[in-house]
CSV table of C-alpha atoms in Angstrom, one decimal:
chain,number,residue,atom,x,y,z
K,1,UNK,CA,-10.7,-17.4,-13.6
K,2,UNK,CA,-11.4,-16.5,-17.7
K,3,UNK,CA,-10.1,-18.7,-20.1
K,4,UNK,CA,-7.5,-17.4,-22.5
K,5,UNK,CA,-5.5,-18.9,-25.6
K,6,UNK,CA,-2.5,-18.7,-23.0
K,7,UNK,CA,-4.1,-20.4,-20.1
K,8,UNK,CA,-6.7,-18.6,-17.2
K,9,UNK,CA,-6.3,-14.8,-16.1
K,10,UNK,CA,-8.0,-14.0,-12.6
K,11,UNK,CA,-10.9,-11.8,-13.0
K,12,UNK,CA,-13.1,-9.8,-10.1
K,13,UNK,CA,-16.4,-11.2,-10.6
K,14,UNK,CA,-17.8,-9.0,-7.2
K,15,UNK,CA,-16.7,-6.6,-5.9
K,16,UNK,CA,-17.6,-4.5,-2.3
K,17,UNK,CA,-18.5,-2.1,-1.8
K,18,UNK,CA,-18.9,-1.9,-5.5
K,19,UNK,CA,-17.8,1.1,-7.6
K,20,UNK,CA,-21.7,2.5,-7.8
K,21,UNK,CA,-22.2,2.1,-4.5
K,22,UNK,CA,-23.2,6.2,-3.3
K,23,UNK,CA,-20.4,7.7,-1.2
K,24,UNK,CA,-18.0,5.4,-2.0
K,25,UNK,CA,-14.6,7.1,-3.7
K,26,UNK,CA,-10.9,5.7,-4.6
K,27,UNK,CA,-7.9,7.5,-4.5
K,28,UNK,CA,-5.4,6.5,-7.7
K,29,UNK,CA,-3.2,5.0,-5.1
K,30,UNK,CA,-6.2,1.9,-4.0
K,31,UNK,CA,-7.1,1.8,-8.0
K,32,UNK,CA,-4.1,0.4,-8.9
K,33,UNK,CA,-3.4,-1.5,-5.4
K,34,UNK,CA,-6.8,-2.7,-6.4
K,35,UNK,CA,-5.7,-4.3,-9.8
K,36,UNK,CA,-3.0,-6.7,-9.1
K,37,UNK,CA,-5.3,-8.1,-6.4
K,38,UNK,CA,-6.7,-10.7,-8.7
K,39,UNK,CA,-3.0,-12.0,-9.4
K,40,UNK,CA,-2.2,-11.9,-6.1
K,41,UNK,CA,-5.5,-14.2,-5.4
K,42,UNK,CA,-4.5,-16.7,-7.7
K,43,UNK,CA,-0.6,-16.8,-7.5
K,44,UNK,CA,-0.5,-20.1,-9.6
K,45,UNK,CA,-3.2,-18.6,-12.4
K,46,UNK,CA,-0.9,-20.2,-15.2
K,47,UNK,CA,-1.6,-23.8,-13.4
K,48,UNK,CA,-5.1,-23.5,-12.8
K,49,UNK,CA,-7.5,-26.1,-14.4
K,50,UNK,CA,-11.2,-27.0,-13.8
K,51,UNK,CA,-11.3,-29.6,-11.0
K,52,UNK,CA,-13.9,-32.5,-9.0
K,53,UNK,CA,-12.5,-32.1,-5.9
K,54,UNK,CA,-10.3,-29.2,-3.9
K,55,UNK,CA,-10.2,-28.5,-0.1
K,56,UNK,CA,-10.7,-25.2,0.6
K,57,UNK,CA,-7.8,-23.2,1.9
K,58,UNK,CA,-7.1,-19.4,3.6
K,59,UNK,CA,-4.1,-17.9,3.3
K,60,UNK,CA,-3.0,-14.0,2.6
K,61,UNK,CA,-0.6,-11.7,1.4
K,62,UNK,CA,0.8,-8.3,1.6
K,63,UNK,CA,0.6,-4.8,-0.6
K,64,UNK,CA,2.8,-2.3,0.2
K,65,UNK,CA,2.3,1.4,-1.7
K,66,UNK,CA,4.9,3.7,-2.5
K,67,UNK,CA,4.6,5.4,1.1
K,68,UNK,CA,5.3,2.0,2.4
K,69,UNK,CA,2.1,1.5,3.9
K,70,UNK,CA,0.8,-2.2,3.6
K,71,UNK,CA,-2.5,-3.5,3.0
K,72,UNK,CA,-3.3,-7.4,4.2
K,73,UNK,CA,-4.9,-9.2,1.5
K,74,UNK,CA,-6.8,-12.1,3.3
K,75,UNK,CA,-8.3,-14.9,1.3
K,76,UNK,CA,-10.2,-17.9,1.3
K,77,UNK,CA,-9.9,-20.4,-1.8
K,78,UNK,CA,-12.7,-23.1,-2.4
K,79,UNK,CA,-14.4,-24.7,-5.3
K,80,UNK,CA,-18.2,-23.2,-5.9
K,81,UNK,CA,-20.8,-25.8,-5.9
K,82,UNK,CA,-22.1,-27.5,-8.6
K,83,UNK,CA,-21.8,-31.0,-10.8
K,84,UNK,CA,-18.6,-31.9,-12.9
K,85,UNK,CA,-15.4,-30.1,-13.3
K,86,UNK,CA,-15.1,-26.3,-12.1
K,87,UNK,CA,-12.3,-23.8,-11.6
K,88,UNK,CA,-12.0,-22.6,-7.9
K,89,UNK,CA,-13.3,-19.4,-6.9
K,90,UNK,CA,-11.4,-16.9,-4.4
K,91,UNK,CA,-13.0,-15.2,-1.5
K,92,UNK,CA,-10.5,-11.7,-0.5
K,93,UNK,CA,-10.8,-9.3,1.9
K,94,UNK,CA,-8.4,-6.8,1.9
K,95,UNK,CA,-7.6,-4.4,5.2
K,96,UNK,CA,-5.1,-2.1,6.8
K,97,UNK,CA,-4.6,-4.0,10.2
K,98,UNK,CA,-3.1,-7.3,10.5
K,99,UNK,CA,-5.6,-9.3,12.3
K,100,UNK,CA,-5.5,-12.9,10.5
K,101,UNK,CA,-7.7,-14.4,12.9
K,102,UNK,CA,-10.7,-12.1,12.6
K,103,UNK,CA,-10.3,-12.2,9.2
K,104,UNK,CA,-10.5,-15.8,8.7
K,105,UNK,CA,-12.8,-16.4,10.9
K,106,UNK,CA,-15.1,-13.8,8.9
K,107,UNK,CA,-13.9,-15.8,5.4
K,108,UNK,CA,-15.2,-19.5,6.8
K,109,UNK,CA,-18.6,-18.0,7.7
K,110,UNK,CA,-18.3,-16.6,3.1
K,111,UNK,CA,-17.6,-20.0,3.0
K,112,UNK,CA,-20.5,-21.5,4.4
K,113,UNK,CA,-23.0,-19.2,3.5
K,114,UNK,CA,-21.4,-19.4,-0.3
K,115,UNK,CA,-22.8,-23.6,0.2
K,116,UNK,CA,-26.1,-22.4,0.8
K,117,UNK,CA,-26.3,-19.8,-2.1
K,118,UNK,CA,-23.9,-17.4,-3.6
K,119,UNK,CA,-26.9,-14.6,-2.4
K,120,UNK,CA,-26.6,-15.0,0.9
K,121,UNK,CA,-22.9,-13.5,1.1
K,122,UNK,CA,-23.2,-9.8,-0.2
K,123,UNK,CA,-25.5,-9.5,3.0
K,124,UNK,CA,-23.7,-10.3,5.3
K,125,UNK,CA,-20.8,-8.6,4.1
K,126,UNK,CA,-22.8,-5.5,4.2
K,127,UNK,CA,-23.4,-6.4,7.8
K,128,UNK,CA,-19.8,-6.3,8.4
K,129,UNK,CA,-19.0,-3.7,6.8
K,130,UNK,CA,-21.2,-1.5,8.5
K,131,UNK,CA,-20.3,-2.7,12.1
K,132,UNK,CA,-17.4,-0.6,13.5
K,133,UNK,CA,-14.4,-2.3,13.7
K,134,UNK,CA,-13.5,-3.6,17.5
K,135,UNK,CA,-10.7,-1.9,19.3
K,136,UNK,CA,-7.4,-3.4,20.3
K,137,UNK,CA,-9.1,-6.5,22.9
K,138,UNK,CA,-12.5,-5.3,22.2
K,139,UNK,CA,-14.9,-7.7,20.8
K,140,UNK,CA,-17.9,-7.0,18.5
K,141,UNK,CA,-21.5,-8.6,17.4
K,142,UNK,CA,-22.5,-8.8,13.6
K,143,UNK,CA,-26.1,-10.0,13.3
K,144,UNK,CA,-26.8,-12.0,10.0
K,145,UNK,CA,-30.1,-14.2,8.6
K,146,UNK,CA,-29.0,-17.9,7.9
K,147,UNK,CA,-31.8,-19.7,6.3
K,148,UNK,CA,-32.9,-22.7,8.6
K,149,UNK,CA,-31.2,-21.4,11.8
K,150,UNK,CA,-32.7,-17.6,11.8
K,151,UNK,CA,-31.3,-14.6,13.0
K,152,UNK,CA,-27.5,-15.5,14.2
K,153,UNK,CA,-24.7,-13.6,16.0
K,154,UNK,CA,-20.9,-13.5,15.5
K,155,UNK,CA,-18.3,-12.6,17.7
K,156,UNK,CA,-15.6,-10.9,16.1
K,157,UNK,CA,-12.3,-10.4,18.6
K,158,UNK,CA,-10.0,-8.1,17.8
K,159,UNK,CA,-6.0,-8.6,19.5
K,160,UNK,CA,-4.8,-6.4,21.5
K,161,UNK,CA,-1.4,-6.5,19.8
K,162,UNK,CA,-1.9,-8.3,16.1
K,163,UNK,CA,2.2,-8.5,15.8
K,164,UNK,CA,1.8,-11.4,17.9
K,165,UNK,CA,-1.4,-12.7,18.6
K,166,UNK,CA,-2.7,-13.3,15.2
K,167,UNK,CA,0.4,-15.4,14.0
K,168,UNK,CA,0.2,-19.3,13.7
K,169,UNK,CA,3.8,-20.5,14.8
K,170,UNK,CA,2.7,-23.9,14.8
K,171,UNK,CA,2.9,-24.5,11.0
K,172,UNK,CA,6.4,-22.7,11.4
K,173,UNK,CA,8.0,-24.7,13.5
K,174,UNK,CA,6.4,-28.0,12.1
K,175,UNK,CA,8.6,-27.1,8.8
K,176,UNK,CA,11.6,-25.7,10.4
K,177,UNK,CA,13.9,-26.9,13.0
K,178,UNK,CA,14.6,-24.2,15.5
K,179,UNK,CA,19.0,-24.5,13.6
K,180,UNK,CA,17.4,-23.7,10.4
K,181,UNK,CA,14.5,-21.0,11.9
K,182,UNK,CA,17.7,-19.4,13.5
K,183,UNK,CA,19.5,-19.0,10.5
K,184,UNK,CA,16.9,-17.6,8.3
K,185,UNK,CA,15.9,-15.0,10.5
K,186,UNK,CA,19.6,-13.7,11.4
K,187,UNK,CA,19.5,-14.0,7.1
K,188,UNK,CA,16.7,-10.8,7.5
K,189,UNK,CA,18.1,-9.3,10.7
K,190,UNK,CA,21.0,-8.7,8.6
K,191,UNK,CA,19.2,-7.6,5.5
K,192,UNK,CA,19.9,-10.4,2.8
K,193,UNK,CA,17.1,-11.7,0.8
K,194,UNK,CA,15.4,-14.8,1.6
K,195,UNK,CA,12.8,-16.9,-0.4
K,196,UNK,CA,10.5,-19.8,0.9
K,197,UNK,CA,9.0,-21.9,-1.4
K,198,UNK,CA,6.0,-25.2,-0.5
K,199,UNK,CA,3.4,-26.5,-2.3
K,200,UNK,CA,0.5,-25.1,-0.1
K,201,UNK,CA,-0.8,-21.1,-0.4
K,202,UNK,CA,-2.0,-21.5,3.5
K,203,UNK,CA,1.5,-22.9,4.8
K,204,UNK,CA,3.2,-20.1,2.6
K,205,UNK,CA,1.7,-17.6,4.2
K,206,UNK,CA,1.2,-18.6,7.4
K,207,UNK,CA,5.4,-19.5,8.3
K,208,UNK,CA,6.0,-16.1,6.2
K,209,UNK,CA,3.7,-13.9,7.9
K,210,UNK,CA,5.2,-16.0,11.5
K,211,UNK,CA,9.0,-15.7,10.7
K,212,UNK,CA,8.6,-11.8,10.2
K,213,UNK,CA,6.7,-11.7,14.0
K,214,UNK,CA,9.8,-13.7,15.6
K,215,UNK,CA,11.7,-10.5,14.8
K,216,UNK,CA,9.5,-8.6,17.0
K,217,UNK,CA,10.2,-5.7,18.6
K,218,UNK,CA,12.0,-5.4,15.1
K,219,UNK,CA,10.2,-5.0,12.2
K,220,UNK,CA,11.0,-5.9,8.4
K,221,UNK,CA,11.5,-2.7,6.4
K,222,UNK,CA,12.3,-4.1,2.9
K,223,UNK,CA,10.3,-5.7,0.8
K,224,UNK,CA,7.8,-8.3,1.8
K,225,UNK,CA,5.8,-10.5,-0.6
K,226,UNK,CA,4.7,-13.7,1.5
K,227,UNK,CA,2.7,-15.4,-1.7
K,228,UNK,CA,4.6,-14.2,-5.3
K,229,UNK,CA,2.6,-14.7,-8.5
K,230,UNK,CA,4.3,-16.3,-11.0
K,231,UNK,CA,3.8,-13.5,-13.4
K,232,UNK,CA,5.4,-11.2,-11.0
K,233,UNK,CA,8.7,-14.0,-10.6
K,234,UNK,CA,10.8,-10.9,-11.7
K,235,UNK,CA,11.0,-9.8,-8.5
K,236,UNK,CA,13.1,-11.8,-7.2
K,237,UNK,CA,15.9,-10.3,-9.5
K,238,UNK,CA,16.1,-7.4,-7.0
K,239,UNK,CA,19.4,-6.5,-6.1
K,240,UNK,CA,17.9,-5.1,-2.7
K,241,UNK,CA,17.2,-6.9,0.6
K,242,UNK,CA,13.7,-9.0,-0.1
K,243,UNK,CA,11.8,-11.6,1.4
K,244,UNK,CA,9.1,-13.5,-1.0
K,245,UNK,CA,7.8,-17.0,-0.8
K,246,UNK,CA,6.7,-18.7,-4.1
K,247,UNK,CA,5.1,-21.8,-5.0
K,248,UNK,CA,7.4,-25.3,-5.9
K,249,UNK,CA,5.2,-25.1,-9.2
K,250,UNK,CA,6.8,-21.5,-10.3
K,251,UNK,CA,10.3,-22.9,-9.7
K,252,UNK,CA,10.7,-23.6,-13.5
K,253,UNK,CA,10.4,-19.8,-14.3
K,254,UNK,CA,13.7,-19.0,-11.9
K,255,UNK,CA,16.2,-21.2,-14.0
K,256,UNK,CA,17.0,-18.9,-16.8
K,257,UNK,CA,17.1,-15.5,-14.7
K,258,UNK,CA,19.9,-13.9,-13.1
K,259,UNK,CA,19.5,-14.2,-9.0
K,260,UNK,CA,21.9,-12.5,-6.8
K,261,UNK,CA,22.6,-14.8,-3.6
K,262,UNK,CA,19.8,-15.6,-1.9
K,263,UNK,CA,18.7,-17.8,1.0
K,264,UNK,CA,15.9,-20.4,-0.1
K,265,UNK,CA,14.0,-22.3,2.3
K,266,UNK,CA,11.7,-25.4,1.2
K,267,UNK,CA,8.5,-25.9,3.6
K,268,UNK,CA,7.8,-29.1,4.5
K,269,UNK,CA,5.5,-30.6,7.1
K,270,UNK,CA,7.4,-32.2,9.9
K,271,UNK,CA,10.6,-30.1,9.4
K,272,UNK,CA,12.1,-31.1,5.8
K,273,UNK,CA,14.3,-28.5,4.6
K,274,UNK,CA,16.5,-27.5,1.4
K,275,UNK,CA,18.0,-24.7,0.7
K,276,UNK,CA,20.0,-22.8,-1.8
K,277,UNK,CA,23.0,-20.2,-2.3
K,278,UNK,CA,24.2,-18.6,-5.8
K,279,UNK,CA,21.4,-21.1,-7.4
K,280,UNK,CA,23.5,-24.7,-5.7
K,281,UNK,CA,21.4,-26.4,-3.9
K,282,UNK,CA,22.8,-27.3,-1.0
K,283,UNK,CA,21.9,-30.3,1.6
């Protein structure tokens, strides 16, 4: 995050492979899928603030191009070490295939390596990069250097079917009863727009990413934004079939702008639930 008169902007402070790197070419469609990944990485930018204390948290998102192909944006977001107050730093990996598990599991091994030092990461994710990627059920080995332990191995698993298997329905059903769960997904199978909102980026993601997989063998065609930033709030303006989750802290940006009817859904641990139609809130 850079400090600006009107609050932080996200900034890319790494990037890999970088643009220098020999071989290694983007087509205009990935340069500009690439910019809005910073925004998508911090979704609450406009709320940020240097902080003692934050527990790390993964979560993801989607990009969809004009083909309506997708790209999974998966991140991890901690604080960087160091003494005193200090704005968080976000870890992203962005792919093609919807494999949350790999992913993450890939993210809390940045994570670890980034306590150590911040040098030890761009190593070994050159050592994933350059492993082939494992085939539906197959499994692969990256070998890294960890100071103190040596050379270690990883086991990365790929699902045979990622629709399903990489999905987390627990947080789902913890926030939803299975009346309300019912409800919101006959909302998509019949093509209305929904909106989720919590507090948390992982439970966000995670009950967005799980209500789309309960449509299964069906698949959601129309837009899909499971984390919204707040600078992109607009969206949910569209007249056409959506379904975005947001943060509780951008609900003050939706009061002055014109939303069609819309089903909102309020995550909560442990199955509290509000929701909204035509901007009454309903009980």
């Amino acid at each position: 995050l850079q400090k600006k008169p009107a609050g932080y902007t996200p900034q890319v402070i790494q990037q890999f492979p970088s643009k220098g790197d020999h071989g290694y070419k983007q087509s205009k469609d990935t340069e500009e899928r690439l910019k809005v990944i910073p925004r998508f990485c911090f979704p609450d930018s406009e709320d940020s603030a240097p902080t003692l204390e934050l527990k790390s948290e993964t979560f993801s998102f989607v990009l969809t191009g004009e083909d309506g192909s997708r790209w999974f944006g998966y991140c991890k977001k901690l604080l960087p070490e160091g003494r005193g107050k200090r704005l968080p730093e976000v870890y992203c990996m962005v792919s093609r295939l919807g494999c949350f598990n790999l992913f993450s599991k890939i993210l809390d091994e940045v994570e670890k390596r980034r306590e150590m030092s911040p040098a030890l990461v761009y190593p070994f994710m050159r050592s994933v990069m350059e492993a082939p990627f494992p085939a539906p059920g197959r499994t692969i080995t990256v070998k890294s250097y960890l100071p103190g332990a040596g050379d270690e191995s990883i086991e990365l698993c790929r699902p045979l079917d990622s629709r399903l298997e990489h999905v987390d329905f627990e947080c789902l059903f913890k926030c939803l009863s299975v009346r309300h769960l019912i409800r919101v997904c006959a909302s998509l199978l019949l093509e209305r727009r929904v909106i989720f909102v919590a507090n948390s980026l992982s439970t966000l993601s995670k009950c967005g990413h799980a209500v789309v997989a309960t449509l299964y063998p069906f698949t959601w065609q129309h837009t899909y934004i499971p984390v919204l930033p707040v600078s992109m709030i607009d969206i949910v303006c569209s007249p056409t079939p959506f379904f975005i989750g947001i943060l509780s802290c951008s609900l003050p940006h939706l009061q002055d702008l014109p939303i069609e009817e819309v089903r909102w859904s309020k995550l909560c641990l442990w199955g509290t639930l509000e929701y909204w139609q035509r901007n009454q809130m309903i009980f």
